[in-house]
Structure formats: structure tokens, C-alpha cells
Amino acid sequence: MKFRKRISNAIIYIILSILALIWILPIGYLVLSSFRVEQGSYFMADRETGKQYVMPKAYTLNNYKRLFSAEARKMFDFPRWMWNTFKIAFFTCVISTVFVLFTSYALSRLRFKMRRPLMNVALVLGMFPGFMSIIAIYHLIGLVPGLAQSHAALIMIYSGGAGLSYFIMKGFFDTIPFELDEAAYLDGCTKWQTFIKVTVPLAKPVVTYTVLTTFMVPWVDFIVAGTIMKDKYENFTVAYGLFEMIRVENINVWFTTFLAGAVLVSIPIAILFLIMQRSYVEGVTGGAVKG
């Protein structure tokens, strides 16, 4: 039995190692190629032998420096695009998290006649990808003066349907005993105080998850940002802006710079995850504050 268990464990480890390698390889190629001296978008070929190779033969920081150079900013204003994306992602994250919190709490704790039909409708609508309605949304935005090709339009689009993703947080709220709410009411708390001081502290893990996911939506989105912004260069988000570097006319000159930009784009998400991870752990091990 011990021998069979060791064999099964070894097979599991091998499978997990292969999956980890498959996941790490593209990231490793991206990071290494971002330091590559050689230009071009494909596997490089040795001039003498003609054989292709993957690993760069020389490394440099010039690809990162080039992102912030005056030459690059005339065509690809990476710092401005990063700031645009951060601004949009921050406001989207705050608004969307509040929407999801309120919607989930209402559907979990309140009982009213249309509760079940509304949950079913929201669940069905949430199954459809958002870009299906982007053309209609684009024309509707164009009817509002000053809203077309603006950051406010993107924030409204990203956060407007956030309430439809209520089911994860609602499921978490359902696991919190209702007796805690009743105890808070007996101590003189209002519904708002109960929500802030009892429910939200206990829901830190799922709130953290919501913050991360809602922040990442505008950070990595390409379709919505491209449709709304079109040719308004100064309002591009970083995902849509970086795509300009790998168009046919630019890819052979700017591909390694694009890779450097892709690496830098991932850093804020990693930092946010490290910061929010503490809140996640505190939410799992901590408790509510009664007052």
C-alpha cells in the first residue's frame, strides 16, 4: 500500500510539474526577451549558420529605457497610458466593489417579492460576454455630449454591470450566521452599522477577491477600450496602446520594447496582490467588530 501511495504521489508531482512548466515557459520567454538586444518579432537566426535560436545572445536594459524616451513618447506615450489605466482601474475598482457589496448584501439578507426573479435574471445576463453589447453602448455614449472617447465612459461601462457578478459574494454572505446580525440589532446597531461592523469585516476574503478582479478588468481589457477610444491617442489605456507597437508596420522595430512594456504592466497587479493578501489572511483568521 505504501509503495502504491508513493507511485500515485510521484505521478501527481510529475503532472503538477509539467503543468507548472507549461505555465512558466511563456512568462519566462516574455521576461528574457524583454532584455534582448536583437530586434525582431520571431525566433532569431544566426547569421553564420542560419539556425534559429530562442535564448537571447545578449541582454540590455535599453528596451525599458526606450519606453520612457522622447523618441518613443512621440509614437507610444507609455507613461501617459499607464496613468490613464491606473486612474480608470482605481475608480472602476471602488465603484464596482461598492455595487457588488450592496447588491450581494441585499440579496443575501433582505427578503422581498422580486428577489428570486431578479437573481435569476441577473444570473442569465451575467452569462453573456460584455462585448456583445459594446457597439450599442458605443452609440448610446455618443448621444451624451462630452462622453464619447472619454475615461468617464470607460469607468461607467466597466462598473455599470458589476452588480451582475453578485453570486460569489452573496454565497459568502449566506455562510455568515444571521444570528450575528440579530445580536448586533439587540446591541442597538442599525442595519448600516451591522453591515459595516459585522458583515464586511467577516467578508474580507471575498471583498479582497472582488477588489482584485474589478481592478484587473480595465487593466487588461483591450476590446472595450479600443472600441470606445478608437483614435484618441492621449486617452488610450496601456493594453490598447501597447498593441500599437506590434502592428505590422511597427512590430520588427518595437517588439522587444513591447515585451518590456508587458513586463512593467504586470508589476502593479503583483504589488496590489501582495498588499491585499494581508487583508485576505486577516479576513480568514480575524472576526467582526461589534459596536
GROMACS .gro file of C-alpha atoms in nm:
model
  291
    1MET     CA    1   0.000   0.000   0.000
    2LYS     CA    2   0.285   0.239   0.084
    3PHE     CA    3   0.451   0.161  -0.249
    4ARG     CA    4   0.128   0.234  -0.439
    5LYS     CA    5   0.083   0.559  -0.246
    6ARG     CA    6   0.437   0.667  -0.334
    7ILE     CA    7   0.377   0.587  -0.700
    8SER     CA    8   0.050   0.784  -0.705
    9ASN     CA    9   0.216   1.078  -0.529
   10ALA     CA   10   0.503   1.069  -0.777
   11ILE     CA   11   0.260   1.073  -1.071
   12ILE     CA   12   0.075   1.370  -0.918
   13TYR     CA   13   0.402   1.560  -0.868
   14ILE     CA   14   0.510   1.489  -1.225
   15ILE     CA   15   0.178   1.612  -1.366
   16LEU     CA   16   0.189   1.925  -1.149
   17SER     CA   17   0.550   1.990  -1.253
   18ILE     CA   18   0.457   1.964  -1.622
   19LEU     CA   19   0.162   2.199  -1.574
   20ALA     CA   20   0.383   2.445  -1.384
   21LEU     CA   21   0.642   2.433  -1.664
   22ILE     CA   22   0.375   2.497  -1.927
   23TRP     CA   23   0.254   2.797  -1.723
   24ILE     CA   24   0.602   2.938  -1.654
   25LEU     CA   25   0.754   2.897  -2.003
   26PRO     CA   26   0.562   3.182  -2.175
   27ILE     CA   27   0.631   3.415  -1.882
   28GLY     CA   28   1.000   3.325  -1.885
   29TYR     CA   29   1.020   3.384  -2.260
   30LEU     CA   30   0.848   3.721  -2.217
   31VAL     CA   31   1.084   3.839  -1.943
   32LEU     CA   32   1.403   3.716  -2.112
   33SER     CA   33   1.306   3.857  -2.450
   34SER     CA   34   1.231   4.195  -2.293
   35PHE     CA   35   1.606   4.223  -2.225
   36ARG     CA   36   1.703   4.104  -2.574
   37VAL     CA   37   1.947   4.311  -2.777
   38GLU     CA   38   1.839   4.161  -3.109
   39GLN     CA   39   1.540   4.325  -3.273
   40GLY     CA   40   1.258   4.142  -3.446
   41SER     CA   41   0.942   3.959  -3.357
   42TYR     CA   42   1.030   3.598  -3.433
   43PHE     CA   43   1.292   3.344  -3.332
   44MET     CA   44   1.629   3.488  -3.424
   45ALA     CA   45   1.854   3.321  -3.683
   46ASP     CA   46   2.232   3.302  -3.659
   47ARG     CA   47   2.393   3.492  -3.945
   48GLU     CA   48   2.668   3.235  -3.996
   49THR     CA   49   2.482   2.906  -3.960
   50GLY     CA   50   2.127   3.022  -4.035
   51LYS     CA   51   1.994   2.821  -3.739
   52GLN     CA   52   1.717   2.969  -3.531
   53TYR     CA   53   1.757   3.022  -3.157
   54VAL     CA   54   1.525   3.124  -2.876
   55MET     CA   55   1.751   3.240  -2.594
   56PRO     CA   56   1.889   3.592  -2.647
   57LYS     CA   57   2.264   3.608  -2.716
   58ALA     CA   58   2.300   3.945  -2.544
   59TYR     CA   59   2.099   4.139  -2.289
   60THR     CA   60   2.031   4.508  -2.240
   61LEU     CA   61   1.812   4.749  -2.042
   62ASN     CA   62   1.764   4.971  -2.346
   63ASN     CA   63   1.420   4.823  -2.420
   64TYR     CA   64   1.294   4.952  -2.083
   65LYS     CA   65   1.470   5.286  -2.121
   66ARG     CA   66   1.324   5.323  -2.468
   67LEU     CA   67   0.968   5.309  -2.329
   68PHE     CA   68   1.028   5.639  -2.149
   69SER     CA   69   1.246   5.805  -2.414
   70ALA     CA   70   1.138   6.116  -2.605
   71GLU     CA   71   1.156   5.917  -2.930
   72ALA     CA   72   0.907   5.658  -2.807
   73ARG     CA   73   0.669   5.906  -2.646
   74LYS     CA   74   0.609   6.075  -2.982
   75MET     CA   75   0.456   5.750  -3.108
   76PHE     CA   76   0.380   5.546  -2.796
   77ASP     CA   77   0.329   5.751  -2.480
   78PHE     CA   78   0.366   5.461  -2.237
   79PRO     CA   79   0.380   5.666  -1.911
   80ARG     CA   80   0.062   5.852  -2.004
   81TRP     CA   81  -0.115   5.528  -2.093
   82MET     CA   82  -0.012   5.372  -1.760
   83TRP     CA   83  -0.152   5.672  -1.573
   84ASN     CA   84  -0.476   5.658  -1.775
   85THR     CA   85  -0.516   5.290  -1.698
   86PHE     CA   86  -0.441   5.332  -1.328
   87LYS     CA   87  -0.695   5.613  -1.299
   88ILE     CA   88  -0.966   5.415  -1.478
   89ALA     CA   89  -0.886   5.096  -1.284
   90PHE     CA   90  -0.892   5.275  -0.946
   91PHE     CA   91  -1.233   5.436  -0.992
   92THR     CA   92  -1.374   5.122  -1.153
   93CYS     CA   93  -1.247   4.914  -0.861
   94VAL     CA   94  -1.404   5.141  -0.597
   95ILE     CA   95  -1.740   5.179  -0.772
   96SER     CA   96  -1.768   4.813  -0.872
   97THR     CA   97  -1.677   4.683  -0.527
   98VAL     CA   98  -1.942   4.906  -0.367
   99PHE     CA   99  -2.202   4.790  -0.621
  100VAL     CA  100  -2.122   4.423  -0.563
  101LEU     CA  101  -2.122   4.465  -0.185
  102PHE     CA  102  -2.461   4.637  -0.175
  103THR     CA  103  -2.621   4.402  -0.428
  104SER     CA  104  -2.490   4.088  -0.259
  105TYR     CA  105  -2.588   4.202   0.090
  106ALA     CA  106  -2.940   4.296  -0.019
  107LEU     CA  107  -2.996   3.963  -0.195
  108SER     CA  108  -2.850   3.766   0.095
  109ARG     CA  109  -3.006   3.940   0.395
  110LEU     CA  110  -3.327   4.102   0.269
  111ARG     CA  111  -3.643   3.919   0.165
  112PHE     CA  112  -3.875   4.083  -0.088
  113LYS     CA  113  -4.118   3.966  -0.356
  114MET     CA  114  -3.898   4.006  -0.666
  115ARG     CA  115  -3.579   3.876  -0.504
  116ARG     CA  116  -3.573   3.534  -0.673
  117PRO     CA  117  -3.671   3.656  -1.025
  118LEU     CA  118  -3.410   3.935  -1.006
  119MET     CA  119  -3.141   3.684  -0.907
  120ASN     CA  120  -3.232   3.457  -1.197
  121VAL     CA  121  -3.236   3.741  -1.450
  122ALA     CA  122  -2.902   3.873  -1.325
  123LEU     CA  123  -2.750   3.525  -1.339
  124VAL     CA  124  -2.862   3.475  -1.701
  125LEU     CA  125  -2.745   3.820  -1.810
  126GLY     CA  126  -2.408   3.760  -1.645
  127MET     CA  127  -2.352   3.458  -1.870
  128PHE     CA  128  -2.335   3.673  -2.183
  129PRO     CA  129  -1.996   3.829  -2.262
  130GLY     CA  130  -1.994   4.205  -2.219
  131PHE     CA  131  -1.852   4.283  -2.561
  132MET     CA  132  -2.172   4.156  -2.726
  133SER     CA  133  -2.337   4.489  -2.648
  134ILE     CA  134  -2.035   4.714  -2.694
  135ILE     CA  135  -2.148   4.857  -3.030
  136ALA     CA  136  -2.487   4.956  -2.887
  137ILE     CA  137  -2.316   5.106  -2.583
  138TYR     CA  138  -2.079   5.299  -2.808
  139HIS     CA  139  -2.369   5.462  -2.995
  140LEU     CA  140  -2.553   5.539  -2.670
  141ILE     CA  141  -2.244   5.707  -2.527
  142GLY     CA  142  -2.215   5.914  -2.843
  143LEU     CA  143  -2.557   6.065  -2.769
  144VAL     CA  144  -2.428   6.221  -2.445
  145PRO     CA  145  -2.226   6.540  -2.510
  146GLY     CA  146  -1.864   6.514  -2.397
  147LEU     CA  147  -1.881   6.147  -2.302
  148ALA     CA  148  -1.754   5.991  -2.625
  149GLN     CA  149  -1.390   5.871  -2.619
  150SER     CA  150  -1.354   5.970  -2.252
  151HIS     CA  151  -1.225   5.793  -1.944
  152ALA     CA  152  -1.559   5.854  -1.772
  153ALA     CA  153  -1.727   5.644  -2.040
  154LEU     CA  154  -1.492   5.352  -1.976
  155ILE     CA  155  -1.545   5.375  -1.599
  156MET     CA  156  -1.923   5.372  -1.648
  157ILE     CA  157  -1.904   5.070  -1.878
  158TYR     CA  158  -1.671   4.868  -1.655
  159SER     CA  159  -1.857   4.939  -1.330
  160GLY     CA  160  -2.213   4.958  -1.464
  161GLY     CA  161  -2.265   4.583  -1.482
  162ALA     CA  162  -2.063   4.495  -1.172
  163GLY     CA  163  -2.374   4.407  -0.974
  164LEU     CA  164  -2.437   4.111  -1.205
  165SER     CA  165  -2.138   3.932  -1.052
  166TYR     CA  166  -2.307   3.921  -0.712
  167PHE     CA  167  -2.330   3.543  -0.676
  168ILE     CA  168  -1.980   3.478  -0.532
  169MET     CA  169  -2.009   3.743  -0.262
  170LYS     CA  170  -2.373   3.656  -0.193
  171GLY     CA  171  -2.274   3.294  -0.143
  172PHE     CA  172  -2.015   3.407   0.111
  173PHE     CA  173  -2.268   3.629   0.291
  174ASP     CA  174  -2.505   3.333   0.310
  175THR     CA  175  -2.245   3.142   0.515
  176ILE     CA  176  -2.237   3.417   0.781
  177PRO     CA  177  -2.491   3.325   1.052
  178PHE     CA  178  -2.789   3.559   1.065
  179GLU     CA  179  -2.770   3.533   1.445
  180LEU     CA  180  -2.473   3.773   1.433
  181ASP     CA  181  -2.697   4.036   1.272
  182GLU     CA  182  -2.967   3.979   1.534
  183ALA     CA  183  -2.711   4.014   1.813
  184ALA     CA  184  -2.596   4.344   1.663
  185TYR     CA  185  -2.956   4.468   1.644
  186LEU     CA  186  -3.006   4.379   2.012
  187ASP     CA  187  -2.696   4.584   2.096
  188GLY     CA  188  -2.853   4.886   1.927
  189CYS     CA  189  -2.687   4.870   1.584
  190THR     CA  190  -2.873   4.990   1.278
  191LYS     CA  191  -2.871   4.787   0.955
  192TRP     CA  192  -2.593   5.011   0.821
  193GLN     CA  193  -2.380   4.965   1.134
  194THR     CA  194  -2.439   4.591   1.120
  195PHE     CA  195  -2.332   4.586   0.758
  196ILE     CA  196  -2.014   4.790   0.821
  197LYS     CA  197  -1.908   4.648   1.159
  198VAL     CA  198  -2.022   4.286   1.136
  199THR     CA  199  -2.074   4.166   0.780
  200VAL     CA  200  -1.795   4.345   0.593
  201PRO     CA  201  -1.515   4.251   0.840
  202LEU     CA  202  -1.619   3.886   0.817
  203ALA     CA  203  -1.629   3.910   0.437
  204LYS     CA  204  -1.273   4.039   0.394
  205PRO     CA  205  -1.160   3.741   0.183
  206VAL     CA  206  -1.435   3.783  -0.077
  207VAL     CA  207  -1.404   4.164  -0.069
  208THR     CA  208  -1.033   4.122  -0.143
  209TYR     CA  209  -1.118   3.891  -0.432
  210THR     CA  210  -1.366   4.147  -0.568
  211VAL     CA  211  -1.115   4.432  -0.542
  212LEU     CA  212  -0.852   4.232  -0.733
  213THR     CA  213  -1.085   4.119  -1.010
  214THR     CA  214  -1.252   4.458  -1.062
  215PHE     CA  215  -0.912   4.632  -1.071
  216MET     CA  216  -0.780   4.388  -1.329
  217VAL     CA  217  -1.073   4.425  -1.570
  218PRO     CA  218  -0.975   4.768  -1.709
  219TRP     CA  219  -0.606   4.692  -1.663
  220VAL     CA  220  -0.608   4.404  -1.913
  221ASP     CA  221  -0.908   4.493  -2.129
  222PHE     CA  222  -0.848   4.550  -2.499
  223ILE     CA  223  -1.181   4.519  -2.680
  224VAL     CA  224  -1.387   4.776  -2.487
  225ALA     CA  225  -1.103   5.029  -2.462
  226GLY     CA  226  -1.027   5.000  -2.833
  227THR     CA  227  -1.391   5.037  -2.934
  228ILE     CA  228  -1.457   5.341  -2.716
  229MET     CA  229  -1.128   5.528  -2.766
  230LYS     CA  230  -1.071   5.450  -3.136
  231ASP     CA  231  -0.809   5.703  -3.250
  232LYS     CA  232  -0.794   5.931  -2.943
  233TYR     CA  233  -0.425   5.865  -2.875
  234GLU     CA  234  -0.392   6.060  -2.549
  235ASN     CA  235  -0.676   5.865  -2.383
  236PHE     CA  236  -0.553   5.514  -2.470
  237THR     CA  237  -0.524   5.255  -2.195
  238VAL     CA  238  -0.199   5.064  -2.169
  239ALA     CA  239  -0.336   4.740  -2.318
  240TYR     CA  240  -0.468   4.913  -2.630
  241GLY     CA  241  -0.165   5.143  -2.653
  242LEU     CA  242   0.088   4.860  -2.638
  243PHE     CA  243  -0.095   4.688  -2.921
  244GLU     CA  244   0.011   4.976  -3.146
  245MET     CA  245   0.372   4.858  -3.107
  246ILE     CA  246   0.301   4.520  -3.264
  247ARG     CA  247   0.109   4.633  -3.568
  248VAL     CA  248   0.259   4.516  -3.898
  249GLU     CA  249   0.441   4.842  -3.964
  250ASN     CA  250   0.595   4.858  -3.612
  251ILE     CA  251   0.649   4.502  -3.493
  252ASN     CA  252   1.001   4.447  -3.631
  253VAL     CA  253   1.130   4.763  -3.463
  254TRP     CA  254   0.926   4.782  -3.142
  255PHE     CA  255   0.859   4.419  -3.048
  256THR     CA  256   1.120   4.394  -2.771
  257THR     CA  257   1.004   4.732  -2.637
  258PHE     CA  258   0.650   4.594  -2.635
  259LEU     CA  259   0.773   4.299  -2.427
  260ALA     CA  260   0.937   4.538  -2.180
  261GLY     CA  261   0.608   4.725  -2.150
  262ALA     CA  262   0.422   4.399  -2.093
  263VAL     CA  263   0.654   4.316  -1.804
  264LEU     CA  264   0.605   4.659  -1.645
  265VAL     CA  265   0.227   4.631  -1.681
  266SER     CA  266   0.226   4.318  -1.465
  267ILE     CA  267   0.409   4.485  -1.174
  268PRO     CA  268   0.116   4.694  -1.035
  269ILE     CA  269  -0.108   4.386  -1.033
  270ALA     CA  270   0.158   4.189  -0.842
  271ILE     CA  271   0.200   4.474  -0.591
  272LEU     CA  272  -0.176   4.501  -0.541
  273PHE     CA  273  -0.199   4.126  -0.481
  274LEU     CA  274   0.080   4.138  -0.220
  275ILE     CA  275  -0.089   4.429  -0.042
  276MET     CA  276  -0.435   4.271  -0.050
  277GLN     CA  277  -0.304   3.929   0.054
  278ARG     CA  278  -0.263   4.057   0.409
  279SER     CA  279  -0.629   4.162   0.419
  280TYR     CA  280  -0.726   3.821   0.286
  281VAL     CA  281  -0.539   3.640   0.564
  282GLU     CA  282  -0.673   3.877   0.831
  283GLY     CA  283  -1.027   3.817   0.700
  284VAL     CA  284  -0.987   3.441   0.730
  285THR     CA  285  -0.834   3.448   1.080
  286GLY     CA  286  -1.000   3.761   1.219
  287GLY     CA  287  -1.353   3.841   1.320
  288ALA     CA  288  -1.622   4.105   1.322
  289VAL     CA  289  -1.616   4.417   1.534
  290LYS     CA  290  -1.927   4.471   1.739
  291GLY     CA  291  -2.022   4.822   1.838
   0.00000   0.00000   0.00000
